[in-house]
Coordinates of C-alpha atoms and ligand atoms in Angstrom, one line a residue:
X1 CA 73.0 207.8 94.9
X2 CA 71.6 207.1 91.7
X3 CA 71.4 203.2 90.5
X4 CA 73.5 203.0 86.9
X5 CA 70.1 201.4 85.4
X6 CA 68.2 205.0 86.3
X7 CA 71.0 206.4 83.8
X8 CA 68.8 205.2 80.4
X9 CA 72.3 205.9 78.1
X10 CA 74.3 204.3 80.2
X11 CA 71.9 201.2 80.4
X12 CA 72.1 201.4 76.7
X13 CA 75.5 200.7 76.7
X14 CA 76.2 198.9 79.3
X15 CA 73.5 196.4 77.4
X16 CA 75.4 196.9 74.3
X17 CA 78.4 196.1 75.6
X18 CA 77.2 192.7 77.4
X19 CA 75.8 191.6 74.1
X20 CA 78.7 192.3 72.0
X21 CA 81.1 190.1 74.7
X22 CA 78.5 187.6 74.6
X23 CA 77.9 187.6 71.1
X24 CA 81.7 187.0 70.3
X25 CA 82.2 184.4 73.3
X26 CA 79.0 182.4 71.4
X27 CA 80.7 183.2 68.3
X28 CA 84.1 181.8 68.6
X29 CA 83.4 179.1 70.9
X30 CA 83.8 175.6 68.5
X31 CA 84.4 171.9 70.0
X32 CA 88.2 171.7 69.6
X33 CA 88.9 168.0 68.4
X34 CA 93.5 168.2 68.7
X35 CA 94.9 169.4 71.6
X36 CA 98.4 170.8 72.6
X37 CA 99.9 168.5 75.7
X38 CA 100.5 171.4 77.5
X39 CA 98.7 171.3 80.7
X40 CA 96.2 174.6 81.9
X41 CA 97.8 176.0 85.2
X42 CA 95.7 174.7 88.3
X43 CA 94.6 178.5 89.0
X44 CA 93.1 178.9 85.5
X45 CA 91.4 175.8 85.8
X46 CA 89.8 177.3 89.5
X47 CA 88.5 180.0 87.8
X48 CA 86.9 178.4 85.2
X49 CA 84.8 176.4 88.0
X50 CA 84.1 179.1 90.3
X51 CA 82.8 180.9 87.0
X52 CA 80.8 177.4 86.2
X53 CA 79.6 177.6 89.4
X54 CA 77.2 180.9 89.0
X55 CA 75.0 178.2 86.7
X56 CA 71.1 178.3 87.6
X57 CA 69.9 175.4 88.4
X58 CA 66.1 174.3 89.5
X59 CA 65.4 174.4 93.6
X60 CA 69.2 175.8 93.2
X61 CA 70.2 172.1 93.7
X62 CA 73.3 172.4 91.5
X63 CA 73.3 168.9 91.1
X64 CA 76.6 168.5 89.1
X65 CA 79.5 167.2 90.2
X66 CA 83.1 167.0 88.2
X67 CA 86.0 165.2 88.3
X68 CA 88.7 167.3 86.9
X69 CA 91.8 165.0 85.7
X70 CA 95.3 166.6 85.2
X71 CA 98.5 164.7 84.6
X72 CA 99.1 161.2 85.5
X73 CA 95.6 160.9 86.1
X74 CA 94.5 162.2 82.8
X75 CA 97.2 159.7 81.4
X76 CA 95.8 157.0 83.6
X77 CA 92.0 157.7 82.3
X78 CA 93.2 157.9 78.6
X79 CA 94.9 154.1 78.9
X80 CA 92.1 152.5 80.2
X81 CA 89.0 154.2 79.0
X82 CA 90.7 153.5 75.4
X83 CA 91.4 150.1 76.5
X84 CA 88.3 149.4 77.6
X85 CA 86.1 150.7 74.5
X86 CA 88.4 148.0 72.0
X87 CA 86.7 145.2 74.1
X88 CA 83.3 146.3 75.9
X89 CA 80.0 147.4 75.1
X90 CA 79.0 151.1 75.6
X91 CA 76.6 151.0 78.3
X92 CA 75.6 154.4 78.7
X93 CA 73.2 156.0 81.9
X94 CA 71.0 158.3 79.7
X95 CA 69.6 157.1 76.8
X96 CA 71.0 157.6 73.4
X97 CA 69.0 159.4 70.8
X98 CA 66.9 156.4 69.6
X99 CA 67.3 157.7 66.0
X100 CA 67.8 160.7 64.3
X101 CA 65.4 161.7 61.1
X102 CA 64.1 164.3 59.1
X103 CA 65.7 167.9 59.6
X104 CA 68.0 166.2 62.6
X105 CA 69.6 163.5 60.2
X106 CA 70.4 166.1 58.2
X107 CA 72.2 168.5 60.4
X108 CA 74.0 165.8 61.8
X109 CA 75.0 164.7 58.3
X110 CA 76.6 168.1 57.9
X111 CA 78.1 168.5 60.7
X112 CA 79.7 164.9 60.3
X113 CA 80.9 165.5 56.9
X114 CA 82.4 169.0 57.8
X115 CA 84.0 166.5 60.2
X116 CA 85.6 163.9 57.7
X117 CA 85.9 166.5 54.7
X118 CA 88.6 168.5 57.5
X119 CA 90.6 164.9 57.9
X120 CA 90.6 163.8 54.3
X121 CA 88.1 161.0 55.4
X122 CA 86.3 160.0 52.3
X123 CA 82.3 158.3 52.0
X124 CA 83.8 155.3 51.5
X125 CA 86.3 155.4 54.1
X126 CA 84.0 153.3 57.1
X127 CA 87.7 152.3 58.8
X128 CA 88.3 156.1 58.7
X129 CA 85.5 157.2 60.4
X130 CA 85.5 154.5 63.4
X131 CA 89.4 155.6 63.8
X132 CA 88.2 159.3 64.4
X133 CA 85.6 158.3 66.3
X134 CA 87.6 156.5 68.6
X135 CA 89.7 159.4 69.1
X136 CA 87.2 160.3 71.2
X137 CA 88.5 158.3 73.8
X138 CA 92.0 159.4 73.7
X139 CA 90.3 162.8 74.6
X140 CA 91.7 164.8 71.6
X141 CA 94.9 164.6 73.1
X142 CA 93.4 167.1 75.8
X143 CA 95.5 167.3 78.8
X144 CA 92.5 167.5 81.0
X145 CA 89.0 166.2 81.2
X146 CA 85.7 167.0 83.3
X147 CA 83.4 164.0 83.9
X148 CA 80.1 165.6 85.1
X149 CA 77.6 163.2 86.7
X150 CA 74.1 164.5 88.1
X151 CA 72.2 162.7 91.3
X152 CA 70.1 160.1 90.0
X153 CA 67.4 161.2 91.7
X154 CA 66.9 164.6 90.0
X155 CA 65.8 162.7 86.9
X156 CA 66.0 164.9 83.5
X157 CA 65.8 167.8 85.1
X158 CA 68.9 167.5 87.3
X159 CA 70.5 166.2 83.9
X160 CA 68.8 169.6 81.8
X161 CA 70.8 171.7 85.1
X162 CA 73.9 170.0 84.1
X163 CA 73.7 170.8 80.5
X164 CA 73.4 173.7 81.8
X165 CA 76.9 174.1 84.0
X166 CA 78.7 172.4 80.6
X167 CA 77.6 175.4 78.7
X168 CA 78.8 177.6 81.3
X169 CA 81.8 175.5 81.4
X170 CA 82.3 175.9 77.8
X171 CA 82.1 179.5 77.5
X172 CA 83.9 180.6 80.4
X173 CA 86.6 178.1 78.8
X174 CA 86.6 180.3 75.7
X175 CA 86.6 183.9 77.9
X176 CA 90.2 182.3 79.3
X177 CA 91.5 181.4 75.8
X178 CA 91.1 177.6 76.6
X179 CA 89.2 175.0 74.4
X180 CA 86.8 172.3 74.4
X181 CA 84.9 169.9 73.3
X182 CA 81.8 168.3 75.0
X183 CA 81.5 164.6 74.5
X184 CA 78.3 162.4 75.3
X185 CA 80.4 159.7 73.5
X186 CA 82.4 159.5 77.2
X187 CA 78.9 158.6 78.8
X188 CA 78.4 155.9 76.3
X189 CA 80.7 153.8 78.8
X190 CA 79.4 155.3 82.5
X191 CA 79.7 152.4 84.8
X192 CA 83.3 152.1 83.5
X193 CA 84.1 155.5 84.6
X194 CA 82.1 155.2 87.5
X195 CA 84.4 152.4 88.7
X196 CA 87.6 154.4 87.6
X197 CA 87.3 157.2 89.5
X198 CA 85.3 155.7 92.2
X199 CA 82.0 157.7 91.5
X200 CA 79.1 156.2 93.7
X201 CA 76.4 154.5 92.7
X202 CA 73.6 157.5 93.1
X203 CA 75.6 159.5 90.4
X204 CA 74.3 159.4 86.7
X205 CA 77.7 160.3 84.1
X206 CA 76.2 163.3 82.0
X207 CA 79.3 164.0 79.6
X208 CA 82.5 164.5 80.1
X209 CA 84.2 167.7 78.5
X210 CA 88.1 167.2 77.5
X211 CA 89.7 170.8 77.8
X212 CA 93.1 172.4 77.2
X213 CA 94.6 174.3 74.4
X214 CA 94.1 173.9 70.8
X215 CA 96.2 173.2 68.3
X216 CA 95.9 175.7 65.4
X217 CA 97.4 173.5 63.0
X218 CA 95.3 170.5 63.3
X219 CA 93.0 170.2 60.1
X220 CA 90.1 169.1 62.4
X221 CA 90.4 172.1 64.2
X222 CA 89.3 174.0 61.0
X223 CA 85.8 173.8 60.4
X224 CA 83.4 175.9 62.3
X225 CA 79.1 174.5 62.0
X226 CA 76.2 176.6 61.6
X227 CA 72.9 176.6 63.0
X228 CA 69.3 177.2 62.0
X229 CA 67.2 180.3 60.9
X230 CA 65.2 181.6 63.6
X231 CA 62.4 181.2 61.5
X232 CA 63.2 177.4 61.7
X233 CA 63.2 177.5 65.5
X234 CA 60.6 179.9 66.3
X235 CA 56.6 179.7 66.4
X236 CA 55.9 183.3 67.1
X237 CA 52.1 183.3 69.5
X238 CA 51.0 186.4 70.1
Ligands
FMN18 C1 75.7 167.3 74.7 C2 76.8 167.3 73.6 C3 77.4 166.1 73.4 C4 78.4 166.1 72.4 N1 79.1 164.9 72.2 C5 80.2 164.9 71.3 C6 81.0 163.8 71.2 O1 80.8 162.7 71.8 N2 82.0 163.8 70.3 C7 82.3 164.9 69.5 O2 83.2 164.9 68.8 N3 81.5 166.0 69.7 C8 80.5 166.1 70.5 N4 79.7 167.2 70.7 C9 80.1 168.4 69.9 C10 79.0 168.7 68.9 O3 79.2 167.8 67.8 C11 79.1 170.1 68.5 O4 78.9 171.0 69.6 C12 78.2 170.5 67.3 O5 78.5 169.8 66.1 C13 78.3 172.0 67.0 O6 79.6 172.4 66.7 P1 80.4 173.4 67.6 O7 80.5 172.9 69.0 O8 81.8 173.4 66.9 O9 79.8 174.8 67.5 C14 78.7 167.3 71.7 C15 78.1 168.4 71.9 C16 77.1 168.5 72.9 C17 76.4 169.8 73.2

């Protein structure tokens, strides 16, 4: 019996074929910002784990763990964690960037005005951007959420493995027509959510991703970002 990667052709396009579903899974994927309320069905949302789950990991510790909300307790997360924010001080597990400069300021400036340009939020507009900044705790009107937390003892790495599953996450989300959006700005309150959903004390709140299904009319679902050159990225050694 001969193995399909002793078939050279076949190999070929087998490769080709990999790429080109990758490539367009990369491709399309975009943080969704306005969801539809309608809710995933629970068996979509399985698969989309178990397909999470194939994540590499270092020592194959798989240190993430997620709580998935749906429903009531979506609604329930959305009250408070919005309530909350209006009168408390982020507190965050993982530091925040301490500042961003040079070439990093400057993609985040695009990126934010792509953002505001989308919603009609002007320069001037300062009340506009907190508002649409503070959607981020209503979760986009997502019907769902994933908080992922790592072990506090794994240190960066366990949090690098994590970043790791949310990509996973991310793009398997796309390969079942869902969307996403990624949101450190949920870790900004981590003991709070901690306490909510009863996480213990040993677990550090990574992100949390809100998921669901887009809504195509939204203006701030319109934009798409780009991303470097290679030659930006790149320090070829040979
Ligand atoms: C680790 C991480 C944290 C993020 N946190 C937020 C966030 O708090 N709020 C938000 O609106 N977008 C957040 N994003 C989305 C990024 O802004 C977005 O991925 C980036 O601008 C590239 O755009 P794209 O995802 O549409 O390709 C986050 C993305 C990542 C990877």
């Amino acid at each position: 019996m001969s193995h399909p990667s002793a078939d050279a052709s076949m190999s070929e396009a087998s490769t080709t074929e990999a790429f080109a579903i990758l490539s367009r899974l990369l491709d399309d994927r975009w943080t969704c910002r306005k969801f539809l309320a309608e809710e995933v069905p629970q068996e979509r949302i399985e698969r989309l784990l178990t397909l999470a789950q194939r994540t590499p990991s270092w020592c194959n510790t798989q240190p993430w763990q997620v709580v998935v909300t749906s429903g009531r307790s979506t609604e329930r997360f959305r009250a408070a964690l919005s309530e909350h924010v209006l009168s408390q001080q982020p507190a965050a597990d993982f530091a925040f960037p301490a500042q961003y400069a040079g070439v990093y300021r400057d993609r985040r400036r695009a990126c934010g005005f792509q953002l505001y340009d989308s919603v009609g939020i002007t320069k001037e507009d300062a009340e506009g951007r907190v508002q649409q900044m503070l959607r981020n705790f209503t979760f986009f009107d997502a019907p769902h959420v994933a908080v992922v937390t790592t072990e506090a003892d794994l240190g960066v790495y366990g949090a690098v493995d994590c970043g790791l599953y949310v990509n996973t996450f991310l793009l398997g989300a796309q390969s079942l027509g869902l969307a996403a959006a990624p949101q450190a700005a949920l870790a900004s309150y981590s003991p709070f959510i901690r306490e909510h959903f009863g996480i213990p004390d040993n677990r550090r709140v990574v992100l949390g991703i809100s998921f669901g299904y887009a809504d195509p009319t939204a203006p701030v679902n319109s934009f798409r970002t780009s991303r470097a050159d290679l030659d930006d990225v790149v320090t070829w050694s040979r």
